[in-house]
Amino acid sequence: WMKRSARYFPIIEKILKQENLSLDLKYVPIVESALRPHIGSSKGAIGYWQFLKDTGRRYGLRIDDTIDERRNIFKSTLAASSYLKKLNAEFGSYLLALAAYNMGEFGLNTEIDSQENRDFFSLYLPLETQQYIFKIIAAKMILEQPEKYGFFLKESDLYPPFRFSEVNFNLKTEIPIVMIAQAALIPFKTIKDMNPEIRGYHLDSGKISLLIPEGKEKGFKERFVKLLSAASKKYTTKFHVVQPGESLTRI
């Protein structure tokens, strides 16, 4: 948690400030995912903030066969900020907003109506939700004063800050991701690590932005254009008119 927080908290804090939300909300993705993009739950929640598909799409995240923005730290944090704002306005407190984030708005509203009570500490809620709030509080206490709890880390122990450059594409056809890695002079794995929202090995046509290591944007465009040109000559679309008696294997 501590090592990853050094990399991701600056990004999360910047977005929370921009959205006028409490910076303490940065501890939510610690409890939700341990700040790991590929974590999934048995209910189908994915990513840093553990969005379900329907909720993620409702708050502007692209989720399909090629891109899953629940795994994008920037876009998922912005979506979570919008969702938490809405919950806070609806329930009137961060404690209830976080309870709703964990158990769902409908579930919490049902409990409030049934118990005729809106005080989080007096509500009888599922054990997971009761523990959820205190896990967030515990994460805050430990990460703010690690030495008090027996954790002694040097700066060199922490993951380095996330430094990147952005490259933008408006693709007319599908391309292999390895082509982008080659143009940036980096391994395929680096592209996947820096852009965990990408699924598979290809990018679909259309507009998309990707992150590459800082400094690797120099000369990127020229190399990419050359690789794209060479690929278009190598892989041309071919048409075959099926003849009577031909099998799929023979074609």
Coordinates of N, CA and C in Angstrom, one line a residue:
W1 N 0.8 -1.2 0.0 CA 0.0 0.0 0.0 C 0.9 1.3 0.0
M2 N 1.8 1.3 0.9 CA 2.7 2.5 1.0 C 3.5 2.7 -0.2
K3 N 4.1 1.6 -0.8 CA 4.9 1.8 -2.0 C 4.1 2.3 -3.2
R4 N 2.9 1.7 -3.3 CA 2.0 2.1 -4.5 C 1.4 3.5 -4.2
S5 N 1.1 3.9 -3.0 CA 0.5 5.2 -2.7 C 1.5 6.3 -3.2
A6 N 2.8 6.1 -3.1 CA 3.7 7.1 -3.5 C 3.6 7.4 -5.0
R7 N 3.2 6.4 -5.7 CA 3.0 6.6 -7.2 C 1.7 7.2 -7.6
Y8 N 0.6 6.7 -6.9 CA -0.7 7.1 -7.3 C -1.4 8.2 -6.5
F9 N -1.0 8.4 -5.3 CA -1.7 9.4 -4.5 C -1.6 10.8 -5.1
P10 N -0.5 11.2 -5.7 CA -0.4 12.6 -6.3 C -1.5 12.8 -7.4
I11 N -1.7 11.7 -8.2 CA -2.7 11.8 -9.2 C -4.1 11.9 -8.6
I12 N -4.4 11.0 -7.7 CA -5.7 11.0 -7.0 C -6.0 12.3 -6.3
E13 N -5.0 12.8 -5.6 CA -5.2 14.0 -4.8 C -5.5 15.2 -5.7
K14 N -4.8 15.3 -6.9 CA -5.0 16.4 -7.8 C -6.4 16.4 -8.3
I15 N -7.0 15.2 -8.6 CA -8.3 15.1 -9.1 C -9.3 15.4 -8.0
L16 N -9.1 14.9 -6.8 CA -10.0 15.2 -5.7 C -10.1 16.7 -5.4
K17 N -8.9 17.4 -5.4 CA -8.8 18.8 -5.2 C -9.6 19.6 -6.3
Q18 N -9.4 19.1 -7.5 CA -10.1 19.7 -8.7 C -11.6 19.6 -8.6
E19 N -12.1 18.5 -8.0 CA -13.5 18.2 -7.8 C -14.1 18.7 -6.5
N20 N -13.2 19.4 -5.7 CA -13.6 19.9 -4.4 C -14.1 18.8 -3.4
L21 N -13.4 17.7 -3.4 CA -13.7 16.6 -2.5 C -12.7 16.5 -1.4
S22 N -13.0 15.8 -0.3 CA -12.1 15.6 0.7 C -10.9 14.7 0.3
L23 N -9.7 15.1 0.6 CA -8.5 14.3 0.2 C -8.5 13.0 0.9
D24 N -9.2 12.8 2.0 CA -9.3 11.5 2.7 C -9.9 10.4 1.8
L25 N -10.6 10.8 0.8 CA -11.2 9.8 -0.1 C -10.1 9.1 -0.9
K26 N -8.9 9.5 -0.9 CA -7.8 8.8 -1.6 C -7.6 7.4 -0.9
Y27 N -8.1 7.3 0.3 CA -7.9 6.0 1.0 C -8.9 4.9 0.5
V28 N -9.9 5.4 -0.2 CA -10.9 4.4 -0.7 C -10.4 3.4 -1.6
P29 N -9.6 3.8 -2.7 CA -9.0 2.8 -3.6 C -8.0 1.9 -2.9
I30 N -7.4 2.4 -1.8 CA -6.5 1.5 -1.1 C -7.2 0.3 -0.6
V31 N -8.4 0.5 0.0 CA -9.2 -0.6 0.5 C -9.9 -1.4 -0.6
E32 N -10.3 -0.7 -1.6 CA -11.0 -1.3 -2.7 C -10.1 -2.3 -3.5
S33 N -8.9 -1.8 -3.8 CA -8.1 -2.6 -4.8 C -6.7 -2.7 -4.4
A34 N -6.2 -2.1 -3.3 CA -4.8 -2.0 -3.0 C -4.0 -1.3 -4.1
L35 N -4.8 -0.4 -4.8 CA -4.2 0.4 -5.9 C -3.6 -0.5 -7.0
R36 N -4.3 -1.6 -7.3 CA -3.9 -2.5 -8.4 C -5.0 -2.5 -9.5
P37 N -4.7 -2.2 -10.7 CA -5.7 -2.0 -11.7 C -6.5 -3.2 -12.2
H38 N -5.9 -4.4 -12.1 CA -6.5 -5.6 -12.6 C -7.3 -6.4 -11.6
I39 N -7.4 -5.9 -10.4 CA -8.1 -6.6 -9.3 C -9.6 -6.6 -9.7
G40 N -10.2 -7.8 -9.5 CA -11.6 -8.0 -9.8 C -12.3 -8.7 -8.7
S41 N -13.6 -8.4 -8.5 CA -14.4 -9.0 -7.4 C -15.3 -10.1 -8.0
S42 N -15.9 -10.9 -7.1 CA -16.8 -12.0 -7.6 C -18.1 -11.4 -8.2
K43 N -18.3 -10.2 -7.9 CA -19.5 -9.5 -8.5 C -19.3 -8.8 -9.8
G44 N -18.0 -8.8 -10.2 CA -17.7 -8.2 -11.5 C -17.1 -6.8 -11.4
A45 N -16.8 -6.3 -10.2 CA -16.2 -5.0 -10.1 C -14.8 -5.1 -10.5
I46 N -14.3 -4.1 -11.2 CA -12.9 -4.1 -11.7 C -12.2 -2.8 -11.4
G47 N -10.9 -2.8 -11.3 CA -10.1 -1.6 -11.3 C -9.9 -1.0 -9.9
Y48 N -9.2 0.2 -10.0 CA -8.7 0.9 -8.8 C -9.9 1.2 -7.8
W49 N -11.0 1.6 -8.4 CA -12.2 2.0 -7.6 C -13.3 1.0 -7.6
Q50 N -13.0 -0.2 -8.2 CA -13.9 -1.3 -8.2 C -15.3 -1.0 -8.7
F51 N -15.4 -0.5 -9.9 CA -16.7 -0.2 -10.5 C -17.3 -1.4 -11.2
L52 N -18.6 -1.6 -11.0 CA -19.3 -2.5 -11.8 C -19.5 -1.9 -13.2
K53 N -19.8 -2.7 -14.2 CA -19.9 -2.3 -15.6 C -21.0 -1.2 -15.7
D54 N -22.2 -1.4 -15.2 CA -23.3 -0.5 -15.3 C -23.0 0.9 -14.7
T55 N -22.4 0.8 -13.5 CA -22.1 2.0 -12.8 C -21.0 2.8 -13.5
G56 N -20.0 2.1 -13.9 CA -18.8 2.7 -14.6 C -19.3 3.4 -15.9
R57 N -20.1 2.7 -16.7 CA -20.7 3.4 -17.9 C -21.5 4.6 -17.6
R58 N -22.3 4.5 -16.5 CA -23.2 5.6 -16.1 C -22.4 6.8 -15.8
Y59 N -21.1 6.6 -15.3 CA -20.3 7.8 -15.0 C -19.2 8.0 -16.0
G60 N -19.4 7.6 -17.3 CA -18.6 8.0 -18.4 C -17.4 7.2 -18.7
L61 N -17.3 6.0 -18.2 CA -16.2 5.1 -18.5 C -16.5 4.2 -19.7
R62 N -15.5 4.1 -20.5 CA -15.6 3.2 -21.7 C -15.3 1.8 -21.2
I63 N -16.2 0.9 -21.4 CA -16.0 -0.5 -21.0 C -16.5 -1.4 -22.2
D64 N -15.5 -2.0 -22.9 CA -15.9 -2.9 -24.0 C -14.8 -3.9 -24.2
D65 N -14.8 -4.6 -25.4 CA -13.9 -5.7 -25.6 C -12.4 -5.3 -25.7
T66 N -12.2 -4.0 -26.1 CA -10.9 -3.5 -26.3 C -10.3 -2.6 -25.2
I67 N -11.2 -1.8 -24.6 CA -10.8 -0.8 -23.6 C -11.7 -1.0 -22.3
D68 N -11.1 -1.0 -21.2 CA -11.8 -1.0 -19.9 C -11.2 0.1 -19.0
E69 N -11.9 1.3 -19.1 CA -11.3 2.5 -18.4 C -11.5 2.4 -16.9
R70 N -12.1 1.4 -16.3 CA -12.1 1.1 -14.9 C -10.6 0.9 -14.4
R71 N -9.7 0.5 -15.3 CA -8.3 0.3 -15.0 C -7.4 1.5 -15.2
N72 N -8.0 2.6 -15.7 CA -7.3 3.8 -15.9 C -7.4 4.7 -14.7
I73 N -6.3 5.0 -14.1 CA -6.3 5.7 -12.8 C -6.9 7.1 -12.9
F74 N -6.6 7.8 -14.0 CA -7.2 9.2 -14.2 C -8.7 9.1 -14.4
K75 N -9.1 8.4 -15.4 CA -10.6 8.4 -15.7 C -11.4 7.7 -14.7
S76 N -10.9 6.7 -14.0 CA -11.7 6.0 -13.0 C -11.8 6.9 -11.7
T77 N -10.7 7.6 -11.4 CA -10.8 8.5 -10.3 C -11.8 9.7 -10.5
L78 N -11.8 10.2 -11.7 CA -12.7 11.2 -12.1 C -14.2 10.7 -12.0
A79 N -14.4 9.5 -12.5 CA -15.7 8.9 -12.4 C -16.1 8.6 -11.0
A80 N -15.2 8.1 -10.1 CA -15.5 7.9 -8.7 C -15.8 9.2 -8.0
S81 N -15.1 10.3 -8.4 CA -15.4 11.6 -7.8 C -16.8 12.0 -8.1
S82 N -17.2 11.9 -9.3 CA -18.6 12.2 -9.7 C -19.6 11.4 -8.9
Y83 N -19.3 10.1 -8.8 CA -20.2 9.2 -8.1 C -20.3 9.6 -6.6
L84 N -19.2 9.8 -6.0 CA -19.2 10.1 -4.6 C -19.8 11.5 -4.3
K85 N -19.7 12.4 -5.2 CA -20.3 13.7 -5.1 C -21.8 13.5 -5.0
K86 N -22.3 12.7 -6.0 CA -23.7 12.4 -6.1 C -24.2 11.7 -4.8
L87 N -23.5 10.7 -4.3 CA -23.9 10.0 -3.1 C -23.9 10.9 -1.9
N88 N -22.9 11.8 -1.8 CA -22.8 12.7 -0.7 C -24.0 13.7 -0.6
A89 N -24.3 14.1 -1.8 CA -25.5 15.0 -1.9 C -26.8 14.3 -1.6
E90 N -26.9 13.1 -2.0 CA -28.1 12.3 -1.7 C -28.3 11.9 -0.3
F91 N -27.2 11.5 0.4 CA -27.3 11.0 1.7 C -26.9 12.0 2.8
G92 N -26.2 13.0 2.4 CA -25.9 14.1 3.4 C -24.7 13.9 4.2
S93 N -23.9 12.9 4.0 CA -22.6 12.7 4.7 C -21.7 11.8 4.0
Y94 N -20.4 12.0 4.2 CA -19.4 11.1 3.6 C -19.6 9.7 4.1
L95 N -19.9 9.5 5.4 CA -20.0 8.2 6.0 C -21.1 7.4 5.2
L96 N -22.2 8.0 5.1 CA -23.3 7.3 4.4 C -23.0 7.2 2.9
A97 N -22.4 8.2 2.3 CA -22.0 8.1 0.9 C -21.1 6.9 0.7
L98 N -20.1 6.7 1.6 CA -19.2 5.5 1.4 C -19.9 4.2 1.7
A99 N -20.8 4.2 2.6 CA -21.6 3.0 2.9 C -22.4 2.6 1.6
A100 N -23.0 3.6 0.9 CA -23.7 3.4 -0.3 C -22.8 3.0 -1.4
Y101 N -21.6 3.5 -1.4 CA -20.6 3.1 -2.4 C -20.3 1.6 -2.3
N102 N -20.3 1.1 -1.0 CA -19.9 -0.3 -0.8 C -21.1 -1.2 -1.0
M103 N -22.3 -0.8 -0.5 CA -23.4 -1.8 -0.6 C -24.5 -1.4 -1.6
G104 N -24.4 -0.2 -2.2 CA -25.3 0.2 -3.2 C -26.3 1.2 -2.6
E105 N -26.8 2.1 -3.5 CA -27.7 3.1 -3.0 C -29.0 2.5 -2.6
F106 N -29.5 1.6 -3.4 CA -30.8 1.0 -3.1 C -30.8 0.3 -1.8
G107 N -29.7 -0.5 -1.5 CA -29.6 -1.3 -0.3 C -29.6 -0.4 0.9
L108 N -28.8 0.7 0.8 CA -28.7 1.6 2.0 C -30.0 2.4 2.2
N109 N -30.6 2.8 1.1 CA -31.9 3.5 1.3 C -33.0 2.6 1.9
T110 N -32.9 1.3 1.6 CA -33.9 0.3 2.2 C -33.6 0.2 3.7
E111 N -32.3 0.2 4.1 CA -32.0 0.0 5.5 C -32.4 1.3 6.3
I112 N -32.2 2.5 5.7 CA -32.5 3.7 6.3 C -34.1 3.8 6.5
D113 N -34.8 3.4 5.5 CA -36.3 3.5 5.6 C -36.8 2.5 6.6
S114 N -36.2 1.3 6.6 CA -36.7 0.2 7.5 C -36.4 0.5 8.9
Q115 N -35.2 1.1 9.2 CA -34.8 1.4 10.5 C -35.2 2.8 11.0
E116 N -35.6 3.6 10.0 CA -36.0 5.0 10.3 C -34.8 5.8 11.1
N117 N -33.7 5.6 10.5 CA -32.5 6.2 11.1 C -31.5 6.5 10.0
R118 N -30.8 7.7 10.1 CA -29.8 8.1 9.1 C -28.4 8.3 9.7
D119 N -28.3 7.9 10.9 CA -26.9 7.9 11.6 C -26.2 6.7 11.3
F120 N -25.0 6.8 10.6 CA -24.3 5.6 10.2 C -24.0 4.7 11.4
F121 N -23.5 5.3 12.5 CA -23.1 4.5 13.7 C -24.3 3.8 14.4
S122 N -25.5 4.2 14.1 CA -26.7 3.6 14.7 C -27.4 2.6 13.8
L123 N -27.0 2.6 12.5 CA -27.6 1.7 11.5 C -27.1 0.3 11.6
Y124 N -28.0 -0.6 11.5 CA -27.6 -2.0 11.5 C -27.4 -2.4 10.0
L125 N -26.2 -2.5 9.6 CA -25.8 -2.7 8.2 C -25.1 -4.0 8.0
P126 N -24.9 -4.5 6.8 CA -24.1 -5.7 6.6 C -22.7 -5.6 7.2
L127 N -22.2 -6.6 7.7 CA -20.9 -6.6 8.4 C -19.8 -6.0 7.5
E128 N -19.9 -6.4 6.2 CA -18.8 -5.9 5.2 C -18.8 -4.4 5.2
T129 N -20.0 -3.8 5.2 CA -20.1 -2.4 5.1 C -19.7 -1.7 6.4
Q130 N -20.0 -2.3 7.5 CA -19.6 -1.7 8.8 C -18.1 -1.7 8.8
Q131 N -17.5 -2.8 8.4 CA -16.0 -2.9 8.4 C -15.3 -2.0 7.4
Y132 N -16.0 -1.8 6.3 CA -15.5 -1.1 5.2 C -15.0 0.3 5.6
I133 N -15.9 1.0 6.3 CA -15.6 2.4 6.8 C -14.4 2.4 7.7
F134 N -14.3 1.4 8.6 CA -13.2 1.4 9.5 C -11.9 1.0 8.9
K135 N -12.0 0.2 7.8 CA -10.8 -0.1 7.0 C -10.2 1.1 6.4
I136 N -11.1 2.0 5.9 CA -10.6 3.2 5.3 C -10.0 4.1 6.3
I137 N -10.6 4.2 7.5 CA -10.0 5.0 8.6 C -8.7 4.4 9.0
A138 N -8.6 3.1 9.1 CA -7.3 2.4 9.5 C -6.2 2.7 8.5
A139 N -6.6 2.6 7.2 CA -5.6 2.9 6.1 C -5.1 4.3 6.3
K140 N -6.0 5.3 6.5 CA -5.6 6.7 6.7 C -4.6 6.8 7.9
M141 N -4.9 6.2 9.0 CA -4.1 6.3 10.2 C -2.7 5.7 10.0
I142 N -2.6 4.5 9.3 CA -1.4 3.9 9.1 C -0.5 4.6 8.1
L143 N -1.1 5.0 7.0 CA -0.3 5.7 5.9 C 0.1 7.1 6.3
E144 N -0.6 7.7 7.2 CA -0.2 9.1 7.7 C 0.9 9.0 8.7
Q145 N 0.9 8.0 9.5 CA 1.9 7.8 10.6 C 2.5 6.4 10.6
P146 N 3.1 6.0 9.5 CA 3.6 4.6 9.4 C 4.5 4.2 10.5
E147 N 5.4 5.1 11.0 CA 6.4 4.7 12.0 C 5.7 4.3 13.3
K148 N 4.6 5.0 13.6 CA 3.8 4.7 14.8 C 3.3 3.3 14.8
Y149 N 3.1 2.7 13.6 CA 2.6 1.3 13.5 C 3.7 0.3 13.1
G150 N 5.0 0.7 13.2 CA 6.0 -0.2 12.9 C 6.5 -0.3 11.5
F151 N 6.2 0.6 10.7 CA 6.6 0.6 9.3 C 7.7 1.7 9.0
F152 N 8.9 1.3 8.7 CA 10.0 2.2 8.5 C 10.5 2.1 7.0
L153 N 10.0 3.0 6.2 CA 10.4 2.9 4.8 C 11.2 4.1 4.4
K154 N 12.3 3.9 3.6 CA 13.0 5.0 3.1 C 12.4 5.4 1.8
E155 N 12.8 6.6 1.3 CA 12.2 7.1 0.0 C 12.5 6.2 -1.1
S156 N 13.7 5.6 -1.0 CA 14.1 4.6 -2.1 C 13.3 3.3 -2.1
D157 N 12.6 3.1 -1.0 CA 11.7 1.9 -0.9 C 10.4 2.1 -1.7
L158 N 10.0 3.3 -1.9 CA 8.7 3.7 -2.5 C 8.8 3.6 -4.0
Y159 N 7.7 3.3 -4.7 CA 7.6 3.3 -6.1 C 7.8 4.7 -6.6
P160 N 8.5 4.9 -7.7 CA 8.8 6.3 -8.2 C 7.5 6.9 -8.7
P161 N 7.4 8.2 -8.7 CA 6.2 8.9 -9.2 C 5.9 8.5 -10.7
F162 N 4.7 8.6 -11.1 CA 4.2 8.2 -12.4 C 4.5 9.3 -13.4
R163 N 5.6 9.1 -14.1 CA 6.0 10.2 -15.1 C 5.8 9.7 -16.5
F164 N 5.1 10.5 -17.3 CA 4.7 10.0 -18.6 C 4.5 11.1 -19.6
S165 N 4.5 10.7 -20.9 CA 4.1 11.6 -22.0 C 2.9 11.0 -22.6
E166 N 2.0 11.8 -23.2 CA 0.8 11.3 -23.9 C 1.0 11.4 -25.4
V167 N 0.6 10.3 -26.0 CA 0.5 10.3 -27.5 C -0.9 10.1 -27.9
N168 N -1.4 10.8 -28.9 CA -2.7 10.7 -29.4 C -2.8 10.2 -30.8
F169 N -3.9 9.3 -31.0 CA -4.1 8.7 -32.3 C -5.5 8.9 -32.8
N170 N -5.6 9.0 -34.1 CA -6.9 8.9 -34.8 C -6.8 7.9 -35.9
L171 N -7.0 6.6 -35.5 CA -6.6 5.5 -36.3 C -7.8 5.2 -37.3
K172 N -7.4 4.9 -38.5 CA -8.3 4.5 -39.6 C -8.6 3.0 -39.6
T173 N -7.7 2.3 -39.0 CA -7.8 0.8 -39.0 C -7.2 0.3 -37.7
E174 N -7.5 -1.0 -37.5 CA -6.9 -1.6 -36.3 C -5.4 -1.7 -36.4
I175 N -4.6 -1.5 -35.3 CA -3.2 -1.7 -35.4 C -2.7 -2.5 -34.2
P176 N -1.6 -3.2 -34.3 CA -1.1 -4.0 -33.2 C -0.4 -3.0 -32.2
I177 N -0.6 -3.3 -30.9 CA 0.0 -2.5 -29.9 C 1.6 -2.5 -29.9
V178 N 2.1 -3.6 -30.4 CA 3.6 -3.8 -30.5 C 4.1 -2.7 -31.4
M179 N 3.4 -2.2 -32.4 CA 3.8 -1.2 -33.3 C 4.1 0.1 -32.5
I180 N 3.2 0.4 -31.5 CA 3.4 1.6 -30.7 C 4.6 1.5 -29.8
A181 N 4.8 0.3 -29.3 CA 6.0 0.0 -28.4 C 7.2 0.2 -29.2
Q182 N 7.2 -0.3 -30.5 CA 8.4 -0.2 -31.3 C 8.7 1.3 -31.7
A183 N 7.6 2.1 -31.9 CA 7.8 3.5 -32.2 C 8.3 4.3 -31.0
A184 N 8.0 3.8 -29.8 CA 8.4 4.5 -28.6 C 9.8 3.9 -28.1
L185 N 10.2 2.9 -28.8 CA 11.5 2.3 -28.4 C 11.4 1.7 -27.0
I186 N 10.3 1.0 -26.7 CA 10.1 0.4 -25.4 C 9.5 -1.0 -25.5
P187 N 9.6 -1.8 -24.5 CA 9.0 -3.2 -24.6 C 7.4 -3.1 -24.7
F188 N 6.8 -4.1 -25.3 CA 5.3 -4.2 -25.3 C 4.8 -4.1 -23.9
K189 N 5.5 -4.8 -22.9 CA 5.0 -4.8 -21.6 C 4.9 -3.4 -20.9
T190 N 5.8 -2.5 -21.3 CA 5.7 -1.2 -20.7 C 4.4 -0.5 -21.2
I191 N 4.0 -0.7 -22.4 CA 2.8 -0.1 -22.9 C 1.6 -0.6 -22.1
K192 N 1.6 -1.9 -21.9 CA 0.5 -2.6 -21.2 C 0.5 -2.1 -19.7
D193 N 1.6 -2.0 -19.1 CA 1.7 -1.6 -17.7 C 1.3 -0.1 -17.5
M194 N 1.6 0.7 -18.4 CA 1.3 2.1 -18.3 C -0.2 2.4 -18.8
N195 N -0.7 1.5 -19.5 CA -2.1 1.7 -20.0 C -2.9 0.4 -19.8
P196 N -3.2 0.1 -18.5 CA -3.8 -1.2 -18.1 C -5.2 -1.3 -18.6
E197 N -5.8 -0.2 -19.1 CA -7.2 -0.2 -19.6 C -7.2 -0.9 -21.0
I198 N -6.1 -1.1 -21.7 CA -6.1 -1.7 -23.0 C -6.2 -3.2 -22.8
R199 N -7.2 -3.8 -23.5 CA -7.3 -5.3 -23.5 C -6.8 -5.9 -24.8
G200 N -6.2 -7.0 -24.7 CA -5.7 -7.7 -25.9 C -4.5 -7.1 -26.5
Y201 N -4.3 -7.3 -27.8 CA -3.0 -7.0 -28.4 C -3.1 -6.0 -29.5
H202 N -4.3 -5.5 -29.7 CA -4.6 -4.5 -30.8 C -5.4 -3.3 -30.4
L203 N -5.3 -2.2 -31.1 CA -6.1 -1.0 -30.9 C -7.1 -0.9 -32.0
D204 N -8.3 -0.6 -31.7 CA -9.4 -0.4 -32.7 C -9.2 0.9 -33.4
S205 N -9.9 1.1 -34.5 CA -9.8 2.4 -35.2 C -10.6 3.4 -34.3
G206 N -10.3 4.7 -34.6 CA -10.9 5.8 -33.8 C -9.8 6.5 -33.0
K207 N -10.3 7.5 -32.2 CA -9.5 8.3 -31.4 C -9.1 7.6 -30.1
I208 N -7.8 7.7 -29.7 CA -7.4 7.2 -28.4 C -6.1 7.8 -28.0
S209 N -5.9 8.0 -26.7 CA -4.7 8.5 -26.1 C -4.0 7.5 -25.3
L210 N -2.7 7.4 -25.5 CA -1.9 6.4 -24.7 C -0.8 7.1 -24.0
L211 N -0.3 6.5 -22.9 CA 0.8 7.0 -22.1 C 2.1 6.2 -22.5
I212 N 3.2 6.9 -22.6 CA 4.5 6.3 -22.8 C 5.4 7.0 -21.8
P213 N 6.6 6.3 -21.5 CA 7.5 6.9 -20.6 C 7.9 8.4 -21.0
E214 N 8.1 9.2 -20.0 CA 8.5 10.6 -20.3 C 9.8 10.6 -21.1
G215 N 9.7 11.4 -22.1 CA 10.9 11.6 -23.0 C 10.9 10.7 -24.2
K216 N 10.1 9.6 -24.2 CA 10.0 8.7 -25.3 C 9.1 9.3 -26.5
E217 N 8.5 10.4 -26.3 CA 7.7 11.0 -27.3 C 8.6 11.6 -28.4
K218 N 9.9 11.9 -28.1 CA 10.8 12.5 -29.1 C 11.0 11.5 -30.2
G219 N 10.7 11.9 -31.4 CA 10.9 11.1 -32.6 C 9.8 10.0 -32.8
F220 N 8.8 9.9 -31.8 CA 7.8 8.9 -31.8 C 7.0 9.0 -33.1
K221 N 6.5 10.2 -33.5 CA 5.6 10.3 -34.6 C 6.3 9.8 -35.9
E222 N 7.5 10.2 -36.1 CA 8.2 9.9 -37.3 C 8.4 8.3 -37.4
R223 N 8.8 7.7 -36.3 CA 9.0 6.3 -36.3 C 7.6 5.6 -36.5
F224 N 6.6 6.1 -35.9 CA 5.3 5.4 -36.0 C 4.7 5.5 -37.4
V225 N 4.9 6.6 -38.1 CA 4.4 6.8 -39.5 C 5.2 5.8 -40.4
K226 N 6.5 5.6 -40.2 CA 7.2 4.7 -41.0 C 6.8 3.2 -40.8
L227 N 6.5 2.9 -39.5 CA 6.1 1.5 -39.2 C 4.7 1.3 -39.8
L228 N 3.8 2.3 -39.7 CA 2.5 2.2 -40.2 C 2.5 2.0 -41.7
S229 N 3.3 2.8 -42.4 CA 3.4 2.7 -43.8 C 3.9 1.3 -44.3
A230 N 4.9 0.8 -43.6 CA 5.5 -0.5 -43.9 C 4.4 -1.6 -43.7
A231 N 3.7 -1.5 -42.6 CA 2.7 -2.5 -42.3 C 1.5 -2.4 -43.4
S232 N 1.2 -1.2 -43.8 CA 0.1 -1.1 -44.8 C 0.4 -1.8 -46.1
K233 N 1.7 -1.7 -46.4 CA 2.2 -2.4 -47.7 C 2.3 -3.9 -47.5
K234 N 2.6 -4.3 -46.3 CA 2.8 -5.7 -46.1 C 1.4 -6.4 -45.9
Y235 N 0.5 -5.8 -45.2 CA -0.8 -6.4 -45.0 C -1.9 -5.6 -45.8
T236 N -2.2 -6.1 -46.9 CA -3.3 -5.5 -47.7 C -4.5 -6.4 -47.7
T237 N -5.6 -5.7 -47.8 CA -6.9 -6.5 -47.7 C -7.0 -7.3 -49.0
K238 N -7.3 -8.6 -48.9 CA -7.5 -9.5 -50.0 C -8.9 -10.0 -50.1
F239 N -9.4 -10.1 -51.3 CA -10.8 -10.6 -51.5 C -10.7 -11.9 -52.2
H240 N -11.5 -12.9 -51.8 CA -11.6 -14.2 -52.5 C -13.0 -14.6 -52.8
V241 N -13.3 -14.8 -54.0 CA -14.7 -15.3 -54.3 C -14.7 -16.8 -54.2
V242 N -15.6 -17.2 -53.3 CA -15.7 -18.7 -53.0 C -16.2 -19.4 -54.2
Q243 N -15.5 -20.5 -54.6 CA -15.9 -21.3 -55.7 C -16.7 -22.5 -55.3
P244 N -17.5 -23.1 -56.1 CA -18.3 -24.3 -55.8 C -17.3 -25.4 -55.4
G245 N -17.6 -26.1 -54.3 CA -16.8 -27.2 -53.9 C -15.6 -26.9 -53.0
E246 N -15.3 -25.6 -52.8 CA -14.2 -25.2 -51.9 C -14.6 -25.3 -50.4
S247 N -13.7 -25.8 -49.6 CA -14.0 -25.8 -48.1 C -13.2 -24.7 -47.5
L248 N -13.6 -24.4 -46.2 CA -13.0 -23.3 -45.5 C -11.5 -23.6 -45.3
T249 N -11.2 -24.8 -45.0 CA -9.8 -25.2 -44.9 C -9.0 -25.0 -46.1
R250 N -9.5 -25.3 -47.3 CA -8.8 -25.1 -48.6 C -8.6 -23.6 -48.8
I251 N -9.6 -22.8 -48.5 CA -9.5 -21.4 -48.8 C -8.4 -20.8 -47.9

